[in-house]
Short mmCIF file of C-alpha atoms and ligand atoms in Angstrom, two decimals:
data_model
loop_
_atom_site.label_atom_id
_atom_site.label_comp_id
_atom_site.label_asym_id
_atom_site.label_seq_id
_atom_site.Cartn_x
_atom_site.Cartn_y
_atom_site.Cartn_z
CA UNK A 1 -13.96 5.29 9.35
CA UNK A 2 -10.87 5.33 7.38
CA UNK A 3 -10.45 1.92 5.25
CA UNK A 4 -7.93 1.15 3.52
CA UNK A 5 -7.02 -0.93 1.75
CA UNK A 6 -3.69 -2.68 -1.05
CA UNK A 7 -4.52 -4.32 -3.91
CA UNK A 8 -4.38 -8.71 -3.15
CA UNK A 9 -1.44 -9.90 -4.57
CA UNK A 10 -1.71 -12.81 -6.72
CA UNK A 11 -0.28 -16.20 -5.48
CA UNK A 12 1.03 -17.67 -8.79
CA UNK A 13 4.79 -16.89 -7.63
CA UNK A 14 6.27 -15.06 -4.51
CA UNK A 15 6.33 -12.10 -2.98
CA UNK A 16 8.31 -9.22 -4.95
CA UNK A 17 10.08 -5.74 -2.97
CA UNK A 18 6.76 -3.57 -5.44
CA UNK A 19 4.81 -6.29 -3.23
CA UNK A 20 6.77 -4.59 -0.14
CA UNK A 21 6.37 -1.71 -1.41
CA UNK A 22 2.29 -1.01 -1.43
CA UNK A 23 1.45 -2.85 1.43
CA UNK A 24 4.65 -1.44 3.67
CA UNK A 25 2.62 2.77 1.83
CA UNK A 26 -0.33 1.68 3.96
CA UNK A 27 0.18 0.74 7.20
CA UNK A 28 1.98 3.70 7.42
CA UNK A 29 -0.91 5.47 6.11
CA UNK A 30 -3.03 3.73 8.37
CA UNK A 31 -0.60 4.37 11.27
CA UNK A 32 -0.82 8.14 10.72
CA UNK A 33 -4.33 7.73 11.09
CA UNK A 34 -4.78 5.76 13.83
CA UNK A 35 -2.34 8.12 15.37
CA UNK A 36 -5.39 10.82 15.05
CA UNK A 37 -7.81 9.16 16.59
CA UNK A 38 -9.54 8.70 13.60
CA UNK A 39 -11.87 5.17 13.48
CA UNK A 40 -9.13 2.71 10.70
CA UNK A 41 -9.23 -1.26 9.18
CA UNK A 42 -6.41 -2.26 7.03
CA UNK A 43 -7.31 -4.90 4.16
CA UNK A 44 -4.96 -6.68 2.57
CA UNK A 45 -4.44 -10.28 0.97
CA UNK A 46 -4.12 -12.23 -1.35
CA UNK A 47 -5.55 -13.30 -4.61
CA UNK A 48 -5.83 -16.93 -5.20
CA UNK A 49 -7.94 -17.86 -7.67
CA UNK A 50 -7.40 -17.59 -11.87
CA UNK A 51 -5.29 -18.70 -14.56
CA UNK A 52 -1.75 -17.76 -13.45
CA UNK A 53 -2.08 -19.98 -9.86
CA UNK A 54 -3.37 -23.06 -11.80
CA UNK A 55 -0.59 -22.81 -14.92
CA UNK A 56 2.50 -22.58 -11.54
CA UNK A 57 0.16 -25.52 -8.89
CA UNK A 58 0.44 -27.19 -12.55
CA UNK A 59 3.92 -26.67 -12.90
CA UNK A 60 4.42 -27.44 -9.76
CA UNK A 61 2.55 -30.75 -10.32
CA UNK A 62 0.98 -29.67 -6.69
CA UNK A 63 -3.26 -29.03 -6.40
CA UNK A 64 -3.81 -25.83 -6.70
CA UNK A 65 -5.18 -25.45 -3.48
CA UNK A 66 -1.94 -26.12 -1.71
CA UNK A 67 -0.47 -23.90 -4.46
CA UNK A 68 -1.43 -21.35 -2.61
CA UNK A 69 -1.58 -22.54 0.23
CA UNK A 70 2.50 -22.45 0.34
CA UNK A 71 2.49 -18.80 -1.44
CA UNK A 72 0.48 -17.01 1.30
CA UNK A 73 2.29 -18.25 3.84
CA UNK A 74 4.94 -16.59 2.66
CA UNK A 75 2.56 -13.19 1.69
CA UNK A 76 1.65 -14.10 6.03
CA UNK A 77 5.35 -14.17 7.29
CA UNK A 78 6.57 -11.11 5.38
CA UNK A 79 4.19 -9.17 6.71
CA UNK A 80 5.11 -10.35 9.75
CA UNK A 81 8.16 -9.54 9.40
CA UNK A 82 7.56 -5.99 8.02
CA UNK A 83 5.41 -5.16 10.21
CA UNK A 84 2.74 -4.41 8.23
CA UNK A 85 -0.55 -4.42 10.95
CA UNK A 86 -3.79 -5.66 8.78
CA UNK A 87 -7.27 -5.69 10.65
CA UNK A 88 -8.49 -8.52 7.74
CA UNK A 89 -6.73 -10.64 5.52
CA UNK A 90 -9.26 -11.10 2.69
CA UNK A 91 -7.94 -14.66 0.88
CA UNK A 92 -10.47 -15.27 -1.97
CA UNK A 93 -11.01 -18.68 -1.74
CA UNK A 94 -12.48 -17.45 1.53
CA UNK A 95 -15.73 -18.84 2.84
CA UNK A 96 -17.49 -15.21 3.20
CA UNK A 97 -15.68 -13.74 -0.54
CA UNK A 98 -16.90 -16.66 -2.53
CA UNK A 99 -20.23 -16.27 -0.32
CA UNK A 100 -20.42 -12.66 -1.87
CA UNK A 101 -18.94 -13.27 -5.34
CA UNK A 102 -21.59 -15.75 -6.13
CA UNK A 103 -24.24 -13.13 -4.56
CA UNK A 104 -23.66 -9.99 -6.34
CA UNK A 105 -23.22 -11.96 -9.79
CA UNK A 106 -25.93 -13.74 -9.49
CA UNK A 107 -28.05 -10.17 -8.41
CA UNK A 108 -26.66 -9.04 -11.56
CA UNK A 109 -27.46 -11.70 -13.64
CA UNK A 110 -30.99 -11.21 -12.94
CA UNK A 111 -30.55 -7.21 -13.11
CA UNK A 112 -30.12 -7.81 -16.49
CA UNK A 113 -26.13 -6.85 -16.75
CA UNK A 114 -25.26 -9.73 -18.15
CA UNK A 115 -25.44 -11.71 -21.71
CA UNK A 116 -24.35 -14.66 -23.56
CA UNK A 117 -22.78 -14.08 -26.70
CA UNK A 118 -20.16 -15.87 -28.88
CA UNK A 119 -16.55 -15.20 -29.34
CA UNK A 120 -14.43 -16.63 -32.94
CA UNK A 121 -11.57 -15.57 -33.68
CA UNK A 122 -7.48 -16.49 -32.59
CA UNK A 123 -6.70 -17.30 -29.23
CA UNK A 124 -3.48 -17.51 -27.66
CA UNK A 125 -3.98 -21.39 -25.83
CA UNK A 126 0.25 -20.54 -24.43
CA UNK A 127 -1.41 -16.84 -22.71
CA UNK A 128 -5.11 -17.71 -22.34
CA UNK A 129 -7.08 -15.31 -24.05
CA UNK A 130 -7.87 -13.79 -27.20
CA UNK A 131 -5.82 -12.17 -29.58
CA UNK A 132 -6.79 -8.61 -31.31
CA UNK A 133 -5.84 -6.70 -33.99
CA UNK A 134 -3.54 -4.78 -31.48
CA UNK A 135 -1.52 -7.92 -30.58
CA UNK A 136 -0.37 -7.94 -34.43
CA UNK A 137 3.03 -7.21 -35.25
CA UNK A 138 4.03 -4.93 -37.73
CA UNK A 139 4.33 -7.79 -40.11
CA UNK A 140 0.64 -8.86 -39.40
CA UNK A 141 1.70 -11.28 -37.22
CA UNK A 142 1.33 -12.64 -33.86
CA UNK A 143 4.69 -12.59 -32.44
CA UNK A 144 6.19 -15.92 -30.88
CA UNK A 145 5.32 -14.75 -27.32
CA UNK A 146 1.58 -16.11 -27.74
CA UNK A 147 2.68 -19.78 -28.38
CA UNK A 148 1.21 -21.47 -30.76
CA UNK A 149 -2.34 -19.28 -31.88
CA UNK A 150 -5.30 -21.16 -33.16
CA UNK A 151 -8.87 -19.81 -34.66
CA UNK A 152 -11.16 -20.48 -31.51
CA UNK A 153 -15.44 -19.70 -31.19
CA UNK A 154 -16.79 -19.77 -28.45
CA UNK A 155 -19.75 -18.87 -25.26
CA UNK A 156 -19.54 -16.34 -22.72
CA UNK A 157 -21.24 -14.22 -20.53
CA UNK A 158 -21.07 -10.33 -20.75
CA UNK A 159 -21.28 -7.82 -17.92
CA UNK A 160 -22.97 -4.16 -19.94
CA UNK A 161 -19.00 -1.58 -19.43
CA UNK A 162 -20.04 0.41 -22.39
CA UNK A 163 -23.74 1.48 -22.04
CA UNK A 164 -21.72 3.43 -18.44
CA UNK A 165 -19.21 5.11 -20.17
CA UNK A 166 -20.37 8.38 -20.23
CA UNK A 167 -21.91 8.05 -15.81
CA UNK A 168 -18.03 7.10 -15.48
CA UNK A 169 -16.69 9.86 -16.89
CA UNK A 170 -19.50 12.24 -15.24
CA UNK A 171 -17.63 11.37 -11.87
CA UNK A 172 -14.75 11.84 -12.56
CA UNK A 173 -15.51 15.62 -12.98
CA UNK A 174 -18.08 15.95 -10.40
CA UNK A 175 -15.75 14.23 -7.54
CA UNK A 176 -12.21 16.86 -9.52
CA UNK A 177 -14.96 19.77 -9.50
CA UNK A 178 -16.03 18.62 -5.45
CA UNK A 179 -12.06 18.26 -4.56
CA UNK A 180 -12.10 15.11 -3.81
CA UNK A 181 -11.02 13.16 -6.50
CA UNK A 182 -11.79 9.81 -7.84
CA UNK A 183 -8.08 9.15 -8.27
CA UNK A 184 -4.76 10.47 -7.16
CA UNK A 185 -2.24 11.64 -7.84
CA UNK A 186 -4.04 13.92 -10.22
CA UNK A 187 -1.03 12.12 -13.14
CA UNK A 188 -2.82 9.66 -13.30
CA UNK A 189 -6.38 10.49 -13.50
CA UNK A 190 -5.69 11.89 -16.00
CA UNK A 191 -4.95 8.20 -17.49
CA UNK A 192 -7.89 6.84 -15.78
CA UNK A 193 -9.65 9.12 -17.41
CA UNK A 194 -8.80 8.69 -21.43
CA UNK A 195 -8.94 5.03 -21.08
CA UNK A 196 -12.82 5.99 -19.96
CA UNK A 197 -13.14 7.97 -22.47
CA UNK A 198 -11.67 4.98 -25.68
CA UNK A 199 -14.14 2.93 -24.19
CA UNK A 200 -16.17 1.16 -26.01
CA UNK A 201 -16.33 -3.26 -25.15
CA UNK A 202 -18.41 -4.81 -23.13
CA UNK A 203 -15.90 -6.36 -20.39
CA UNK A 204 -15.80 -10.80 -20.92
CA UNK A 205 -16.19 -11.93 -16.44
CA UNK A 206 -17.15 -16.44 -17.85
CA UNK A 207 -14.24 -19.06 -17.81
CA UNK A 208 -15.35 -22.02 -19.26
CA UNK A 209 -14.27 -24.38 -17.21
CA UNK A 210 -13.29 -26.21 -19.87
CA UNK A 211 -10.19 -24.66 -20.13
CA UNK A 212 -10.36 -22.54 -16.23
CA UNK A 213 -11.86 -24.74 -13.34
CA UNK A 214 -9.36 -23.66 -10.75
CA UNK A 215 -12.29 -20.14 -9.60
CA UNK A 216 -15.44 -19.87 -8.13
CA UNK A 217 -18.58 -20.81 -9.81
CA UNK A 218 -21.37 -19.17 -11.91
CA UNK A 219 -24.33 -19.20 -10.43
CA UNK A 220 -26.23 -19.20 -12.71
CA UNK A 221 -24.04 -21.39 -14.86
CA UNK A 222 -22.00 -24.78 -14.03
CA UNK A 223 -20.41 -24.83 -16.34
CA UNK A 224 -18.24 -21.58 -16.08
CA UNK A 225 -16.37 -19.73 -13.69
CA UNK A 226 -16.06 -16.02 -13.05
CA UNK A 227 -13.12 -14.54 -14.67
CA UNK A 228 -9.91 -13.71 -11.99
CA UNK A 229 -10.25 -9.83 -11.43
CA UNK A 230 -14.21 -9.53 -11.04
CA UNK A 231 -13.39 -11.84 -7.91
CA UNK A 232 -11.26 -9.85 -7.10
CA UNK A 233 -11.53 -7.46 -6.93
CA UNK A 234 -15.50 -8.19 -4.63
CA UNK A 235 -12.77 -8.33 -1.91
CA UNK A 236 -12.61 -5.20 -1.11
CA UNK A 237 -16.14 -5.52 -0.15
CA UNK A 238 -16.83 -9.26 0.71
CA UNK A 239 -14.57 -8.78 3.81
CA UNK A 240 -15.85 -5.89 5.01
CA UNK A 241 -19.13 -7.54 5.20
CA UNK A 242 -21.08 -6.43 1.88
CA UNK A 243 -22.59 -9.38 2.03
CA UNK A 244 -23.43 -11.16 5.40
CA UNK A 245 -22.69 -7.80 7.37
CA UNK A 246 -24.41 -4.20 6.61
CA UNK A 247 -24.40 -2.64 9.30
CA UNK A 248 -20.19 -3.60 9.79
CA UNK A 249 -20.36 -2.35 5.80
CA UNK A 250 -22.01 0.50 6.32
CA UNK A 251 -19.54 1.73 8.56
CA UNK A 252 -16.79 1.21 6.72
CA UNK A 253 -18.06 1.67 3.60
CA UNK A 254 -16.11 4.02 0.73
CA UNK A 255 -12.92 2.90 1.05
CA UNK A 256 -9.44 4.23 -0.11
CA UNK A 257 -7.41 1.99 -2.16
CA UNK A 258 -4.01 2.05 -2.90
CA UNK A 259 -2.79 0.71 -6.03
CA UNK A 260 -0.08 0.77 -8.71
CA UNK A 261 0.29 2.26 -11.58
CA UNK A 262 -0.52 -0.84 -14.29
CA UNK A 263 -4.37 -2.05 -12.18
CA UNK A 264 -6.12 1.72 -13.26
CA UNK A 265 -7.31 1.37 -15.97
CA UNK A 266 -8.83 -0.84 -17.61
CA UNK A 267 -9.55 -3.00 -14.01
CA UNK A 268 -9.73 -0.51 -10.95
CA UNK A 269 -10.88 2.35 -12.98
CA UNK A 270 -13.13 1.52 -14.67
CA UNK A 271 -14.73 -2.69 -13.80
CA UNK A 272 -14.67 -1.71 -10.41
CA UNK A 273 -16.61 1.55 -10.17
CA UNK A 274 -18.51 -0.19 -13.00
CA UNK A 275 -19.52 -2.86 -10.93
CA UNK A 276 -19.62 -1.59 -7.83
CA UNK A 277 -23.12 0.96 -8.79
CA UNK A 278 -24.35 -2.63 -11.02
CA UNK A 279 -24.62 -3.72 -7.13
CA UNK A 280 -26.81 -0.44 -6.11
CA UNK A 281 -24.06 0.98 -4.80
CA UNK A 282 -24.88 5.43 -4.00
CA UNK A 283 -22.30 7.82 -7.02
CA UNK A 284 -21.20 8.77 -2.83
CA UNK A 285 -19.83 6.06 -2.08
CA UNK A 286 -18.29 5.84 -5.10
CA UNK A 287 -14.10 4.29 -3.34
CA UNK A 288 -10.77 6.80 -3.84
CA UNK A 289 -8.09 4.97 -5.26
CA UNK A 290 -4.74 6.14 -4.88
CA UNK A 291 -2.17 5.18 -7.51
CA UNK A 292 1.64 4.29 -6.56
CA UNK A 293 4.65 3.97 -9.40
CA UNK A 294 7.13 1.35 -9.37
CA UNK A 295 10.25 0.35 -8.52
CA UNK A 296 12.67 -0.63 -10.96
CA UNK A 297 15.93 -2.04 -11.38
CA UNK A 298 18.10 0.26 -12.62
CA UNK A 299 15.48 1.67 -15.21
CA UNK A 300 13.76 -1.60 -16.10
CA UNK A 301 10.91 -3.90 -14.81
CA UNK A 302 12.39 -5.68 -12.33
CA UNK A 303 12.07 -9.25 -13.97
CA UNK A 304 12.74 -13.43 -13.09
CA UNK A 305 14.56 -13.99 -16.32
CA UNK A 306 17.64 -11.20 -15.65
CA UNK A 307 17.82 -11.91 -12.33
CA UNK A 308 16.60 -9.01 -11.18
CA UNK A 309 13.53 -9.95 -8.51
CA UNK A 310 14.37 -8.06 -5.17
CA UNK A 311 13.36 -9.84 -2.46
CA UNK A 312 12.00 -8.03 0.07
CA UNK A 313 12.36 -10.57 2.84
CA UNK A 314 16.12 -11.65 2.30
CA UNK A 315 16.04 -7.82 2.58
CA UNK A 316 14.72 -8.15 6.31
CA UNK A 317 17.29 -10.80 7.61
CA UNK A 318 20.59 -8.88 5.95
CA UNK A 319 19.35 -4.94 6.72
CA UNK A 320 16.70 -5.58 9.89
CA UNK A 321 12.40 -4.07 9.11
CA UNK A 322 13.58 -0.98 9.64
CA UNK A 323 15.61 0.00 7.24
CA UNK A 324 13.57 -1.53 4.41
CA UNK A 325 10.41 0.37 5.83
CA UNK A 326 12.48 3.23 5.77
CA UNK A 327 14.06 3.01 1.50
CA UNK A 328 10.57 1.85 0.52
CA UNK A 329 9.08 5.26 1.75
CA UNK A 330 11.73 7.50 1.97
CA UNK A 331 13.05 7.14 -1.49
CA UNK A 332 10.02 7.10 -3.97
CA UNK A 333 7.39 9.94 -4.19
CA UNK A 334 3.76 8.59 -4.49
CA UNK A 335 2.45 8.05 -7.85
CA UNK A 336 6.47 8.50 -9.46
CA UNK A 337 8.81 5.00 -10.29
CA UNK A 338 11.54 4.75 -8.45
CA UNK A 339 14.43 3.74 -9.14
CA UNK A 340 16.13 0.21 -6.45
CA UNK A 341 19.50 -0.05 -5.26
CA UNK A 342 21.07 -1.84 -2.27
CA UNK A 343 23.34 0.73 -1.68
CA UNK A 344 20.88 3.23 -1.15
CA UNK A 345 18.91 2.12 0.54
CA UNK A 346 22.47 1.30 3.12
CA UNK A 347 23.38 4.93 2.75
CA UNK A 348 20.22 6.65 3.68
CA UNK A 349 20.01 4.52 6.60
CA UNK A 350 23.29 5.36 7.41
CA UNK A 351 22.85 8.90 6.91
CA UNK A 352 19.11 10.15 8.29
CA UNK A 353 18.81 7.62 10.71
CA UNK A 354 23.02 6.47 12.24
CA UNK A 355 23.96 9.04 11.75
CA UNK A 356 21.57 11.84 12.47
CA UNK A 357 18.66 10.13 14.18
CA UNK A 358 20.50 7.36 15.57
CA UNK A 359 23.46 9.93 16.85
CA UNK A 360 20.92 12.49 17.91
CA UNK A 361 19.55 10.21 20.57
CA UNK A 362 22.92 8.45 21.45
CA UNK A 363 24.04 11.94 22.36
CA UNK A 364 21.12 13.18 24.66
CA UNK A 365 21.07 10.63 26.44
CA UNK A 366 24.81 9.97 26.92
CA UNK A 367 25.50 13.32 28.20
CA UNK A 368 21.97 13.57 30.36
CA UNK A 369 23.93 10.46 32.25
CA UNK A 370 26.85 12.32 32.51
CA UNK A 371 26.00 15.62 33.50
CA UNK A 372 22.79 15.42 35.25
CA UNK A 373 22.25 11.17 36.09
CA UNK A 374 19.84 11.44 33.41
CA UNK A 375 17.63 14.10 35.55
CA UNK A 376 15.64 16.51 32.88
CA UNK A 377 15.32 20.06 34.85
CA UNK A 378 14.09 22.77 33.54
CA UNK A 379 13.18 23.97 29.98
CA UNK A 380 14.17 27.53 28.15
CA UNK A 381 11.08 29.44 29.45
CA UNK A 382 10.81 30.79 25.44
CA UNK A 383 12.68 26.98 23.52
CA UNK A 384 14.35 27.74 19.93
CA UNK A 385 12.84 24.46 19.27
CA UNK A 386 9.78 24.13 20.14
CA UNK A 387 8.55 25.85 17.34
CA UNK A 388 10.88 24.20 14.88
CA UNK A 389 9.16 21.02 16.21
CA UNK A 390 5.40 22.52 15.99
CA UNK A 391 6.18 23.69 12.43
CA UNK A 392 7.54 19.35 11.79
CA UNK A 393 4.54 18.09 12.84
CA UNK A 394 1.92 20.32 11.49
CA UNK A 395 3.98 19.65 7.28
CA UNK A 396 4.46 15.91 8.23
CA UNK A 397 0.42 15.86 9.34
CA UNK A 398 -0.16 17.17 6.06
CA UNK A 399 2.36 15.24 4.35
CA UNK A 400 1.02 12.11 5.34
CA UNK A 401 -2.94 13.40 4.64
CA UNK A 402 -2.33 14.13 0.85
CA UNK A 403 -0.33 10.81 1.74
CA UNK A 404 3.27 11.13 0.68
CA UNK A 405 5.31 9.81 3.54
CA UNK A 406 8.67 10.78 1.46
CA UNK A 407 7.65 14.20 1.74
CA UNK A 408 6.59 14.03 5.96
CA UNK A 409 9.82 11.88 6.26
CA UNK A 410 11.50 15.52 4.77
CA UNK A 411 9.53 17.59 8.00
CA UNK A 412 11.46 14.45 10.35
CA UNK A 413 14.67 15.34 8.49
CA UNK A 414 14.62 19.39 8.33
CA UNK A 415 13.42 19.23 12.13
CA UNK A 416 16.38 16.44 12.46
CA UNK A 417 18.90 18.80 11.35
CA UNK A 418 17.76 21.93 13.72
CA UNK A 419 17.59 19.71 16.71
CA UNK A 420 21.28 17.98 15.70
CA UNK A 421 22.61 21.84 15.03
CA UNK A 422 21.69 22.96 18.56
CA UNK A 423 23.67 20.88 19.83
CA UNK A 424 26.92 22.17 17.75
CA UNK A 425 25.86 25.67 18.57
CA UNK A 426 25.07 25.59 22.32
CA UNK A 427 27.79 22.89 23.23
CA UNK A 428 27.23 21.01 26.21
CA UNK A 429 30.08 19.73 26.33
CA UNK A 430 31.25 23.46 27.71
CA UNK A 431 28.77 25.10 29.15
CA UNK A 432 29.17 21.96 32.02
CA UNK A 433 31.94 23.23 32.19
CA UNK A 434 30.39 26.66 33.87
CA UNK A 435 28.56 26.56 36.62
CA UNK A 436 27.13 29.73 36.02
CA UNK A 437 25.51 28.51 32.92
CA UNK A 438 24.02 25.27 34.15
CA UNK A 439 20.38 27.12 33.49
CA UNK A 440 21.78 26.81 29.79
CA UNK A 441 22.80 23.25 30.02
CA UNK A 442 19.52 22.51 31.48
CA UNK A 443 17.82 24.17 29.06
CA UNK A 444 18.87 22.49 26.39
CA UNK A 445 19.30 19.53 27.48
CA UNK A 446 15.42 19.17 28.14
CA UNK A 447 15.18 20.43 24.64
CA UNK A 448 16.86 17.56 22.85
CA UNK A 449 15.38 15.66 24.94
CA UNK A 450 11.69 16.97 24.49
CA UNK A 451 12.57 17.21 20.28
CA UNK A 452 13.34 13.46 20.56
CA UNK A 453 9.76 12.06 22.15
CA UNK A 454 8.56 14.59 19.71
CA UNK A 455 9.91 12.96 16.71
CA UNK A 456 9.10 9.08 18.17
CA UNK A 457 5.98 10.04 18.05
CA UNK A 458 6.60 11.76 14.01
CA UNK A 459 8.96 8.27 13.36
CA UNK A 460 5.85 5.59 14.11
CA UNK A 461 4.15 5.23 11.23
CA UNK A 462 7.19 4.81 9.17
CA UNK A 463 9.48 2.68 11.61
CA UNK A 464 7.31 1.91 14.00
CA UNK A 465 9.22 -0.62 16.37
CA UNK A 466 11.75 2.33 16.39
CA UNK A 467 9.92 3.92 17.65
CA UNK A 468 8.74 2.25 20.40
CA UNK A 469 12.61 2.03 21.22
CA UNK A 470 12.54 4.88 21.20
CA UNK A 471 10.12 6.31 24.10
CA UNK A 472 11.49 3.12 26.39
CA UNK A 473 15.29 4.48 26.53
CA UNK A 474 13.21 8.40 26.94
CA UNK A 475 11.12 6.13 29.32
CA UNK A 476 8.40 7.08 28.30
CA UNK A 477 6.48 3.34 27.16
CA UNK A 478 3.27 3.93 26.31
CA UNK A 479 0.89 4.05 23.28
CA UNK A 480 0.48 8.03 21.30
CA UNK A 481 -1.50 10.15 19.64
CA UNK A 482 -0.86 12.78 16.96
CA UNK A 483 -1.95 15.66 20.64
CA UNK A 484 1.26 13.94 22.12
CA UNK A 485 3.25 16.31 19.78
CA UNK A 486 2.36 19.11 22.03
CA UNK A 487 6.08 21.16 22.95
CA UNK A 488 6.50 20.03 26.75
CA UNK A 489 5.20 16.30 27.31
CA UNK A 490 8.20 15.64 28.94
CA UNK A 491 7.81 17.05 33.03
CA UNK A 492 11.12 18.56 34.27
CA UNK A 493 12.43 16.25 36.99
CA UNK A 494 11.63 13.08 34.52
CA UNK A 495 13.98 10.91 34.07
CA UNK A 496 15.48 9.49 31.66
CA UNK A 497 16.62 5.66 30.74
CA UNK A 498 19.91 5.20 29.51
CA UNK A 499 21.64 4.58 25.83
CA UNK A 500 21.54 1.86 23.92
CA UNK A 501 22.90 2.32 19.42
CA UNK A 502 18.79 2.10 17.93
CA UNK A 503 20.97 2.33 14.67
CA UNK A 504 23.93 0.46 14.05
CA UNK A 505 25.68 1.44 11.12
CA UNK A 506 25.43 -0.87 8.06
CA UNK A 507 29.02 -1.62 6.91
CA UNK A 508 29.60 -2.40 3.84
CA UNK A 509 33.45 -3.70 2.63
N1 LIG B 1 -4.20 -9.24 -7.99
C1 LIG B 1 -3.65 -8.46 -8.98
C2 LIG B 1 -4.85 -7.00 -7.38
C3 LIG B 1 -5.91 -7.76 -7.13
S1 LIG B 1 -6.72 -6.08 -6.42
C4 LIG B 1 -7.73 -6.48 -6.95
C5 LIG B 1 -2.24 -8.04 -9.07
N2 LIG B 1 -1.65 -8.59 -8.30
S2 LIG B 1 -0.22 -9.15 -8.68
O1 LIG B 1 0.82 -8.97 -7.40
O2 LIG B 1 0.38 -8.35 -10.09
O3 LIG B 1 0.18 -7.56 -8.02
C6 LIG B 1 -0.35 -6.15 -6.55
C7 LIG B 1 0.38 -4.95 -6.62
O4 LIG B 1 1.61 -4.99 -6.69
C8 LIG B 1 -0.71 -4.06 -7.17
O5 LIG B 1 -1.00 -3.06 -7.33
C9 LIG B 1 0.96 -4.03 -7.99
O6 LIG B 1 0.86 -2.65 -8.62
C10 LIG B 1 1.71 -3.72 -7.56
N3 LIG B 1 3.48 -4.64 -7.63
C11 LIG B 1 3.50 -4.62 -8.69
N4 LIG B 1 4.47 -5.12 -8.88
C12 LIG B 1 5.43 -3.32 -7.96
C13 LIG B 1 6.73 -3.12 -8.48
N5 LIG B 1 7.46 -3.34 -8.93
N6 LIG B 1 7.23 -1.36 -8.20
C14 LIG B 1 5.74 -1.17 -7.09
N7 LIG B 1 3.93 -1.68 -7.52
C15 LIG B 1 4.01 -3.26 -8.10
O7 LIG B 1 -2.20 -6.74 -9.59
#
């Protein structure tokens, strides 16, 4: 089973293109696996508990449950708009999840993985966290970003993390040696290793109810709720049936987790494998972390105060689902950062989709209609595009297996360039004027139509709606698999449909 998950998004604010990129990335990878005939389960969802949500709800003057319901609805509407086809929805206030988190907490408590200890130190009231010397400025004082800082003494529960440090280092090395690294891409794996080397402290997994109510209560101490990361990370197993359906869990697990670089170390790269180990998950069932980079604006982080947060829902409304998905996957290499720009979105859409792909489809269908009433003749015995298609399919498949949609898109664009060049080189409009070259004309039209049929399969993970639209115009509706990318799927005599513009050019003033 191919089990893929994304991070679950905080419900303390509105969705932005960072959230959208990650879900579209996972969606495209899942769609590629489904094309390969792999049993696939794609889980995504929302992170609904915690301090930040409690604060946002308070600021909005409504109960947290009401606040998260509103934001959750916005995420659901966005995934619908973007065509993100998940199989499971992980919302952390759900009963199954809450039960699973409490079961795990009780079990780890019973097995001695927790201890209670008193922490005394400087505490930022605004950020609701204890401060260490790392947070001091060059003058030795805590900066204004921490607001009021008080001396506080508090008792909490701690999870014994540090004792698993060597185990985790060994796991990272073993997975590397087995050529199925714990973290991909490799640069991010090195980052995790460095962080694990430095691991020294344990993890505080509780918050006294006096300062955080919006969380899951500890099953062994009613005065506390659990820390939001302990709750959130558990979604990957709670929604896979860990406590309520062990057979299902055995079929699904382990997962590949698609996450952003900011939540690799410590949460996903340190807390999570150690939590899983404590829950009894064996070493060979540890998940894989696929770490992506960030979309920035002009080289900096998107920022609410600077007004640079890009709303993916507005992008869909202005440019459409396909243009938005295409840009988010074509213009960033997995693991690296990229700069978001609406100009780039428009120019890539116009060049790659409106011009290269849209025109090829339109011209081919128009010529077939004009010269042959849409009916395909016999193919050439050795078609120059057959080889190009086979090689594009192989590159596309390998790129997706390596979680690199931008490289898969590169293979598609190369094939499109070859097909467009074939139109120019063979000049069907000249062949049509010469009855003695009727076979040549048939061969070219077949070649182009067949290449377009194969292209409709290759674009499916990234552009599912356009793929269906293309196949409908080619009069080849219906579901497809990777096996259908073999050359020769269109039978001679097949009648193509009528052309309608699939990617109308985006005109900007
Ligand atoms: N709730 C936690 C994750 C818990 S997973 C058990 C969280 N939420 S988040 O809403 O802040 O981020 C969700 C995902 O979006 C993360 O993987 C994060 O890296 C990603 N992104 C947030 N901003 C981003 C960009 N600007 N660009 C790309 N991805 C970004 O973290």
